[in-house]
PDB file of C-alpha atoms in Angstrom:
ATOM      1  CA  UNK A   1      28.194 -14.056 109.868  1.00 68.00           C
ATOM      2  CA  UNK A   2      28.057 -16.296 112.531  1.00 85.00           C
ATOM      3  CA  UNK A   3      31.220 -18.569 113.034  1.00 92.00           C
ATOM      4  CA  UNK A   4      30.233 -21.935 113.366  1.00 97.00           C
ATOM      5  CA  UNK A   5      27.443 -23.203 110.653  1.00 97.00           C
ATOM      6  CA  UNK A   6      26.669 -26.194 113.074  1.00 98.00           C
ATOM      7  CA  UNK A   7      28.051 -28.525 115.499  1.00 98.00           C
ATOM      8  CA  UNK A   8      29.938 -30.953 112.927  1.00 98.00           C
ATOM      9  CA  UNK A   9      31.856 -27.990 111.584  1.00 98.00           C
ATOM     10  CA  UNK A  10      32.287 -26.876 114.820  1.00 98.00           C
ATOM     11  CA  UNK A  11      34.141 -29.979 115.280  1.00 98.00           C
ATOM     12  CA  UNK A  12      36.102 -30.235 112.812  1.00 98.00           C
ATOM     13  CA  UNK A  13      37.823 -26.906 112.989  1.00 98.00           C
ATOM     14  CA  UNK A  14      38.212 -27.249 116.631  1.00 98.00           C
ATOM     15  CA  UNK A  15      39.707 -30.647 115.486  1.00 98.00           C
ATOM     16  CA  UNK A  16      41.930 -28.701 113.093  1.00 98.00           C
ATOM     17  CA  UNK A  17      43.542 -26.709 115.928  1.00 98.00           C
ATOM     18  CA  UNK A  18      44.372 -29.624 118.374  1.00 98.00           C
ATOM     19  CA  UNK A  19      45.867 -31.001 115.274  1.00 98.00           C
ATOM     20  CA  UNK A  20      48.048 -28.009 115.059  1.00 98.00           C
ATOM     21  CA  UNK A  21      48.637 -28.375 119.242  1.00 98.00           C
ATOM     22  CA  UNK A  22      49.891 -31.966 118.848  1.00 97.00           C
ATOM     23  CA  UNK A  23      47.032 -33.281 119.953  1.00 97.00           C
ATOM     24  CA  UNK A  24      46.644 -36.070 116.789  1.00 95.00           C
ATOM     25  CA  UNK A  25      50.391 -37.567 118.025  1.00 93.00           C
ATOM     26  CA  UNK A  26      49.487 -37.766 122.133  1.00 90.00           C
ATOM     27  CA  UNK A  27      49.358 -41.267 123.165  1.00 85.00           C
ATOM     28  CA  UNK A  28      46.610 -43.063 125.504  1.00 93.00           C
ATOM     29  CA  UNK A  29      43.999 -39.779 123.951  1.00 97.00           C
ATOM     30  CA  UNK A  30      40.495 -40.275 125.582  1.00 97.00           C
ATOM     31  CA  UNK A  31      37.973 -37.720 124.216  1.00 98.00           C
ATOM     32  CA  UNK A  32      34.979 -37.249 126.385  1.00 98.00           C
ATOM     33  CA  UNK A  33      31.861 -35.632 124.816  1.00 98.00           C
ATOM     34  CA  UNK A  34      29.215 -33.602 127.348  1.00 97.00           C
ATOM     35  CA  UNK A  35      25.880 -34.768 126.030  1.00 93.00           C
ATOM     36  CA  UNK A  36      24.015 -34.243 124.311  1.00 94.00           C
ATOM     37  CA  UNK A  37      25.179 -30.832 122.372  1.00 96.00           C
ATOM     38  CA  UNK A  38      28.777 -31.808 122.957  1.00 98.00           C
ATOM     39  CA  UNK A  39      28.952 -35.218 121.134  1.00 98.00           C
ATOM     40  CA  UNK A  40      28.424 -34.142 117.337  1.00 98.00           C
ATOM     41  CA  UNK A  41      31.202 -31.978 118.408  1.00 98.00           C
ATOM     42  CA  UNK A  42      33.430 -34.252 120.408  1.00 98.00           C
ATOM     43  CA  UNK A  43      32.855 -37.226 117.362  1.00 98.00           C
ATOM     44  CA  UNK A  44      34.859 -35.216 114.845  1.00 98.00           C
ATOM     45  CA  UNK A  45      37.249 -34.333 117.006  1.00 98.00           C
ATOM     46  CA  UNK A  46      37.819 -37.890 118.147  1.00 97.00           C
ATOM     47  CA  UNK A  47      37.742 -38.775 114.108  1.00 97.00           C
ATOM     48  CA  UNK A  48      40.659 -36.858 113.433  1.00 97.00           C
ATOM     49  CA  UNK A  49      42.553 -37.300 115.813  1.00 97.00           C
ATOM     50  CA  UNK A  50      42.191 -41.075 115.890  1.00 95.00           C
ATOM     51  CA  UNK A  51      40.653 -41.493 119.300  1.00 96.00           C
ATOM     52  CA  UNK A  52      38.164 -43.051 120.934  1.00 95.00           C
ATOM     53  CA  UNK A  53      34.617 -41.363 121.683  1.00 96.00           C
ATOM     54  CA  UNK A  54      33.164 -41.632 125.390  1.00 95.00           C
ATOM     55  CA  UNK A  55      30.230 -39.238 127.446  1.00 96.00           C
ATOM     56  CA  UNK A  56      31.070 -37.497 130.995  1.00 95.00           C
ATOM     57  CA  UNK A  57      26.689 -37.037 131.734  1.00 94.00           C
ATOM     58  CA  UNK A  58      26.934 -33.907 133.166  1.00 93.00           C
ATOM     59  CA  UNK A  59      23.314 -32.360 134.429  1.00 93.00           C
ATOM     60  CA  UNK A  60      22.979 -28.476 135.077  1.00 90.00           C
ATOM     61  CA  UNK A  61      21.195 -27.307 138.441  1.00 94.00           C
ATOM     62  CA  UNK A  62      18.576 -24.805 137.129  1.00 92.00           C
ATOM     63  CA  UNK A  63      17.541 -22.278 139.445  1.00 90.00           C
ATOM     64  CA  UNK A  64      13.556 -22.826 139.994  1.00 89.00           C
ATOM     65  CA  UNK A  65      12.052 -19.880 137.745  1.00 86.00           C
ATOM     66  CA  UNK A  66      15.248 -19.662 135.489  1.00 82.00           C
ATOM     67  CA  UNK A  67      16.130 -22.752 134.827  1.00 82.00           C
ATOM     68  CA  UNK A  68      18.688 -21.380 132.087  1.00 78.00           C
ATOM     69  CA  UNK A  69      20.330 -20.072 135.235  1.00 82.00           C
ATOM     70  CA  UNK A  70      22.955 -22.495 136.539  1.00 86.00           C
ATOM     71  CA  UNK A  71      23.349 -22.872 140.154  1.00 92.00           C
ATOM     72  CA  UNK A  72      25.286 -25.574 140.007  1.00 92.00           C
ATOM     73  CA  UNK A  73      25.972 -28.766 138.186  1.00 93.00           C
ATOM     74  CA  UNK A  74      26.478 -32.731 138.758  1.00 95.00           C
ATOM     75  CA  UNK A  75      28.268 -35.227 136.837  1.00 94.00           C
ATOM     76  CA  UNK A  76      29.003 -39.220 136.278  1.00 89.00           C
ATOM     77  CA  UNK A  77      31.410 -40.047 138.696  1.00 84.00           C
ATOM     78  CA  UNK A  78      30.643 -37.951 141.672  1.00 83.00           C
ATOM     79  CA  UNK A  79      31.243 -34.557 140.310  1.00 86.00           C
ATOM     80  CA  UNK A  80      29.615 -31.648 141.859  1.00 91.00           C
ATOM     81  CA  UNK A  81      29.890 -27.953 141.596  1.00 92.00           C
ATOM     82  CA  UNK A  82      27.628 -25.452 143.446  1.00 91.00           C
ATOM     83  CA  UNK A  83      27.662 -21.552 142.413  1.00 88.00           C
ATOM     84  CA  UNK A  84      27.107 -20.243 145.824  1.00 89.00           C
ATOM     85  CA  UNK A  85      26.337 -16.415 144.908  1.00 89.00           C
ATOM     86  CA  UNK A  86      23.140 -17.560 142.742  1.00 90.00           C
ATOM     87  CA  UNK A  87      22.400 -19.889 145.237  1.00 91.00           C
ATOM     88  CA  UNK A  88      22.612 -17.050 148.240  1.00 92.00           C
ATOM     89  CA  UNK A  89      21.426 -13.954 146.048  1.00 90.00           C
ATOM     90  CA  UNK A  90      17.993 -15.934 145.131  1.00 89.00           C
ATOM     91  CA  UNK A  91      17.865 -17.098 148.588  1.00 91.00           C
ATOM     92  CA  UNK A  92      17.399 -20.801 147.098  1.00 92.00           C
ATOM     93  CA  UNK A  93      16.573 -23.007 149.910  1.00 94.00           C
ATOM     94  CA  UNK A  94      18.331 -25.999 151.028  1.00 93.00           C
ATOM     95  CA  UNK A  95      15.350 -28.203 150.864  1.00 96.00           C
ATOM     96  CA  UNK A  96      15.105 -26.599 147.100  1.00 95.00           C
ATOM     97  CA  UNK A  97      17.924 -27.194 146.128  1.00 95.00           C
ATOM     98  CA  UNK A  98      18.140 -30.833 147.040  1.00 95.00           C
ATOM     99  CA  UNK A  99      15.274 -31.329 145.290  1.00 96.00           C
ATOM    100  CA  UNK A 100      16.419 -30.057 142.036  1.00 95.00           C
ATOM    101  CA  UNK A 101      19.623 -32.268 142.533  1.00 95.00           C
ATOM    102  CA  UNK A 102      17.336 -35.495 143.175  1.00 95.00           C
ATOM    103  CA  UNK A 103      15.560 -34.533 139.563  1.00 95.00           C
ATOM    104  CA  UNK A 104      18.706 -34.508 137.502  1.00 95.00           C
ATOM    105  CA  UNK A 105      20.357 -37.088 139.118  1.00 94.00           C
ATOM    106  CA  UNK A 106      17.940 -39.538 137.950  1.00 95.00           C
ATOM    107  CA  UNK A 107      18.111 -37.870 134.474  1.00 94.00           C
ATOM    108  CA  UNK A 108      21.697 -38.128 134.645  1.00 94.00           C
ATOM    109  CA  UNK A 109      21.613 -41.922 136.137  1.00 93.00           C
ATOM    110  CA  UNK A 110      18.805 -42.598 133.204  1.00 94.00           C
ATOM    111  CA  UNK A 111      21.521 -41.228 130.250  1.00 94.00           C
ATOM    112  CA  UNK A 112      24.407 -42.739 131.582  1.00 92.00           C
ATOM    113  CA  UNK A 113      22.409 -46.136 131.541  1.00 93.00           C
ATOM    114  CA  UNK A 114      21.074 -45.058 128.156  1.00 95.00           C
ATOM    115  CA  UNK A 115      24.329 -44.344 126.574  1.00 95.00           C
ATOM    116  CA  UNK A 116      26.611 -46.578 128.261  1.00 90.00           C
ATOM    117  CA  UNK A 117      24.333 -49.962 128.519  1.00 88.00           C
ATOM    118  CA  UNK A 118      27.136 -52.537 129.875  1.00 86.00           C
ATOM    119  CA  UNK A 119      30.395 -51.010 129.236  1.00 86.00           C
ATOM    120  CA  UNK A 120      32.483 -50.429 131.609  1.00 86.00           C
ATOM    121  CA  UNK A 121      34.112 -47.068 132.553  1.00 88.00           C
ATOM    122  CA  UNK A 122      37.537 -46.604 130.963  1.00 91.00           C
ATOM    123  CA  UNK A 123      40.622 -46.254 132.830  1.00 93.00           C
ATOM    124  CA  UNK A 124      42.004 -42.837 132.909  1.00 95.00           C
ATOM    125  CA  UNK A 125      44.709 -42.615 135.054  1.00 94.00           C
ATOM    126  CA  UNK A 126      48.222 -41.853 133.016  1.00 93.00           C
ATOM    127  CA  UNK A 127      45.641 -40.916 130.374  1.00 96.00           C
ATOM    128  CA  UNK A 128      45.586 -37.684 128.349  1.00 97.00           C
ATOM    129  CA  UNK A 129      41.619 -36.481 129.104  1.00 98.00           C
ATOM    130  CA  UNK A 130      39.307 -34.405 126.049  1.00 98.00           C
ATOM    131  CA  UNK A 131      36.526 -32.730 128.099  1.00 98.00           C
ATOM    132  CA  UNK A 132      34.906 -31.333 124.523  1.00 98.00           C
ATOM    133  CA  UNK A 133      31.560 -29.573 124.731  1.00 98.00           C
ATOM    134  CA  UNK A 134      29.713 -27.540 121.794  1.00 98.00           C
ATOM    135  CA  UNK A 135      29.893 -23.750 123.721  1.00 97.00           C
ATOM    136  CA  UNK A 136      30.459 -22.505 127.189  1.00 95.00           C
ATOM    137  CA  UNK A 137      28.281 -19.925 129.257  1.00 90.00           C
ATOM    138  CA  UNK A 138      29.305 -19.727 132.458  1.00 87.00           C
ATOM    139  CA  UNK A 139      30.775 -23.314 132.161  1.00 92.00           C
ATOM    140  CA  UNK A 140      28.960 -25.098 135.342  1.00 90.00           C
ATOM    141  CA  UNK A 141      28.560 -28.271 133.486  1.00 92.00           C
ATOM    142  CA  UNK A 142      32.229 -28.505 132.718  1.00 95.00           C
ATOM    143  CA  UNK A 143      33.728 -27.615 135.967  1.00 95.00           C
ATOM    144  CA  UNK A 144      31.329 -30.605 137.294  1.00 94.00           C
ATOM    145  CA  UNK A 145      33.250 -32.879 134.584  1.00 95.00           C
ATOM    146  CA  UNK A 146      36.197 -31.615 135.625  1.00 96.00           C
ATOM    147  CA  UNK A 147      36.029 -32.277 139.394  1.00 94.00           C
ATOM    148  CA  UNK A 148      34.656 -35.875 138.332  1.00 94.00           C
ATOM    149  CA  UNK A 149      37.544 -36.035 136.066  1.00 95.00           C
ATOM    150  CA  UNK A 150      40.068 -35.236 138.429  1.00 94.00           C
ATOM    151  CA  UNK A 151      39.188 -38.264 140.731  1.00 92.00           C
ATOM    152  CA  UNK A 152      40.279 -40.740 138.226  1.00 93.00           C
ATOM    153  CA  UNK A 153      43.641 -39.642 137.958  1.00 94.00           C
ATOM    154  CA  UNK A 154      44.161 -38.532 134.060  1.00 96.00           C
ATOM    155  CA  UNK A 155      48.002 -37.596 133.306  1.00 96.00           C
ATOM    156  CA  UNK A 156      46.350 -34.768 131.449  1.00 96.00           C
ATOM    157  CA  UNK A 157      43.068 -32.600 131.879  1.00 98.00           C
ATOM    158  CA  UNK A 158      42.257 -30.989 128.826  1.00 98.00           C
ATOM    159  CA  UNK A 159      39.046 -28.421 127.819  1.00 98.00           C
ATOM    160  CA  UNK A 160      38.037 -27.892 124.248  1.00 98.00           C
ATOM    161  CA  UNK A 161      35.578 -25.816 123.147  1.00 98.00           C
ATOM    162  CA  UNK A 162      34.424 -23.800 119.850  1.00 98.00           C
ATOM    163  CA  UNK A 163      32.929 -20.987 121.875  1.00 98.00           C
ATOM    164  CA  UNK A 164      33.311 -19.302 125.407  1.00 97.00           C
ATOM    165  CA  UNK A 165      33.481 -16.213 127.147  1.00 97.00           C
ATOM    166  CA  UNK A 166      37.045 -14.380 128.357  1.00 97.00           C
ATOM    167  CA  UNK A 167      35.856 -15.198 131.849  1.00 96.00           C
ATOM    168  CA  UNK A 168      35.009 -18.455 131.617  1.00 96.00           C
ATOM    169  CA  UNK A 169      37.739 -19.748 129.956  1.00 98.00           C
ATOM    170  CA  UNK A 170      40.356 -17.624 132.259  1.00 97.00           C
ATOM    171  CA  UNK A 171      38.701 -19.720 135.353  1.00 96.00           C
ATOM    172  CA  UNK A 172      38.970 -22.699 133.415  1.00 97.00           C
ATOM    173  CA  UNK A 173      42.596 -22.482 133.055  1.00 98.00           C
ATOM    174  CA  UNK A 174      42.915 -22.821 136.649  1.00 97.00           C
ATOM    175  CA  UNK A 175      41.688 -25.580 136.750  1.00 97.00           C
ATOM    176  CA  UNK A 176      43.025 -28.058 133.638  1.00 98.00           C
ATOM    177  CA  UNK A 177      46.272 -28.407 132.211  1.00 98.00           C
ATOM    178  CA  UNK A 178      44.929 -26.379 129.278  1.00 98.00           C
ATOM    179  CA  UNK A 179      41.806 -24.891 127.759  1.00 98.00           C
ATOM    180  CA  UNK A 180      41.302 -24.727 123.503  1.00 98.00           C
ATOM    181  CA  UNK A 181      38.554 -22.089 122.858  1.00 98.00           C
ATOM    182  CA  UNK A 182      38.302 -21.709 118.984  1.00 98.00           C
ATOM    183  CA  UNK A 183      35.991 -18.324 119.735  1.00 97.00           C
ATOM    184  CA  UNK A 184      36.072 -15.652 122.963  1.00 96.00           C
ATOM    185  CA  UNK A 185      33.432 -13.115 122.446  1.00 95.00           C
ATOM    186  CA  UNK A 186      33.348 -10.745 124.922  1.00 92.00           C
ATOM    187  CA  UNK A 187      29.899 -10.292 124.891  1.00 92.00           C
ATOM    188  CA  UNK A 188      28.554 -13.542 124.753  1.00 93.00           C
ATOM    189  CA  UNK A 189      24.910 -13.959 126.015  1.00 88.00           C
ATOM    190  CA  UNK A 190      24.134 -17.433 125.132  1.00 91.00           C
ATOM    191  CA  UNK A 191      26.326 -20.478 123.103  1.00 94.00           C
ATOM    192  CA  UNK A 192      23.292 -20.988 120.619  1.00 94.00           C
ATOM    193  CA  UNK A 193      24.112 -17.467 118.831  1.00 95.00           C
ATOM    194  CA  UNK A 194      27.399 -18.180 117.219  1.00 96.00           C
ATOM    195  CA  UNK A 195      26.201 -21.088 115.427  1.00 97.00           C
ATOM    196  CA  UNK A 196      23.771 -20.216 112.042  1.00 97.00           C
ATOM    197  CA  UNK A 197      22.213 -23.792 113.014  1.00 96.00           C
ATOM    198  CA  UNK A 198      21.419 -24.753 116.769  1.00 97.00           C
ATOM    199  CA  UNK A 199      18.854 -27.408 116.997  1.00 97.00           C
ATOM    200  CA  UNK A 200      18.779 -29.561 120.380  1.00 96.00           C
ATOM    201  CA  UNK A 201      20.588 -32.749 120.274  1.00 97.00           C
ATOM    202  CA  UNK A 202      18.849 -36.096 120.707  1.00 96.00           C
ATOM    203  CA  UNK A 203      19.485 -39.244 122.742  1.00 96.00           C
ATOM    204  CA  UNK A 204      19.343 -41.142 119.304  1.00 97.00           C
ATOM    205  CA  UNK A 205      21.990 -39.112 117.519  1.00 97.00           C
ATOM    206  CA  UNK A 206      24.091 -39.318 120.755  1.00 97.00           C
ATOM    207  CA  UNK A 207      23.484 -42.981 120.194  1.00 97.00           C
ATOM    208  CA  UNK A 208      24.527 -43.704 116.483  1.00 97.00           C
ATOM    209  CA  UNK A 209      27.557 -41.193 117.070  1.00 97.00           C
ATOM    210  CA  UNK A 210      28.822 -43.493 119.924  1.00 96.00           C
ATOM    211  CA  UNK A 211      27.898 -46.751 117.866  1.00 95.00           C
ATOM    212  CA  UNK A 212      29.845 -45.085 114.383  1.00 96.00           C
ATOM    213  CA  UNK A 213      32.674 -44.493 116.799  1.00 95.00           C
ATOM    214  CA  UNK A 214      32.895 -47.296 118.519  1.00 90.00           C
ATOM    215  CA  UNK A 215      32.810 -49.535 114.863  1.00 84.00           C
ATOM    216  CA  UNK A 216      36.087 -47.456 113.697  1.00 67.00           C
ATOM    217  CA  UNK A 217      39.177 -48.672 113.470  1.00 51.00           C
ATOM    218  CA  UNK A 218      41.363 -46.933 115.815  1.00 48.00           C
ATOM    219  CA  UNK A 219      43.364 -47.282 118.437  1.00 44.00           C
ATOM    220  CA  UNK A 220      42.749 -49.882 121.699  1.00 40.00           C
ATOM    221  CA  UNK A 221      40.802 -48.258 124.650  1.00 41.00           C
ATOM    222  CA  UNK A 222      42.947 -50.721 126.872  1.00 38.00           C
ATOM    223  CA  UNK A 223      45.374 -47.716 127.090  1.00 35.00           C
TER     224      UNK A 223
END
């Protein structure tokens, strides 16, 4: 049995611990979905805890040849991560490299417009911060939220996750003020496996998940 059916339970049980954390009664909550897979997760957790729903576009830096292969990341806001042992033991190329960047920085620059039309940015600072995602690997993508994160100043930088290697989430502790993995299989191989249903997430679900959030009562995003 795998543990997660799909990404909506995912959510909601991953909901169900922050609710036992504390996280439902934290004020000035902000809870940041990675799209595209992280958003069906990040909209129940946002439900239940009575927060509002934003996206941190975070793109992965394939390596040419394997793109499943992270060599880095980018993300909204400036964010950048670079994994220089891939990037040195494949002998990747500067030149190569920058081209891959240019490529999914307009993807990323063509979601964010997608996704966030005319609204403006929130205000984090003094903010507690939800970086929620559907899985980890070796958690490029997040560490580029997290440095973009970091520039705007949150009171607190949290990681939530239903699925994630021991590694992954022990360097991720570094580097938030905590880290809620619901699952930490030691041998991992790839996020899709411990869900029974894994289908890729599209820019039109994204799109009616922000719009259902956004027409929910809840709490002001004024802060």
């Amino acid at each position: 049995m795998k543990p997660f059916k799909d990404r909506n339970q995912a959510g909601a049980l991953l909901a169900e611990r922050l609710v036992a954390l504390g996280y439902d009664r934290q004020p000035n909550l902000l809870v940041f979905g990675l799209p595209r897979g992280g958003v069906p997760v990040a909209f129940q957790v946002a439900r239940r805890l009575g927060a509002p729903l934003e996206v941190w576009v975070v793109r992965k830096l394939g390596t040419p040849g394997h793109e499943e292969l992270a060599m880095g990341a980018i993300a909204s806001g400036g964010g950048r991560v670079l994994n220089q042992e891939i990037v040195d033991s494949l002998q990747v190329s500067a030149d190569t490299l920058a081209a891959v960047e240019q490529q999914q920085r307009a993807e990323l620059q063509r979601r964010e417009r997608l996704y966030r039309g005319n609204r403006p940015f929130p205000d984090l600072k003094g903010r507690t911060v939800l970086l929620v995602d559907d899985g980890l690997a070796t958690g490029a993508t997040m560490k580029a939220a997290i440095a973009a994160a970091r520039q705007h100043n949150p009171a607190r930088l949290v990681v939530a996750v239903p699925v994630a290697p021991p590694d992954t989430v022990a360097e991720l502790q570094a580097l938030v003020d905590e880290v809620v993995c619901l699952e930490t299989p030691a041998f991992f191989q790839a996020v899709g496996l411990w869900y029974e249903h894994f289908p890729q997430t599209s820019d039109e679900e994204v799109l009616a998940l922000l719009q259902a959030a956004s027409a929910r009562p809840g709490p002001s995003d004024a802060g």
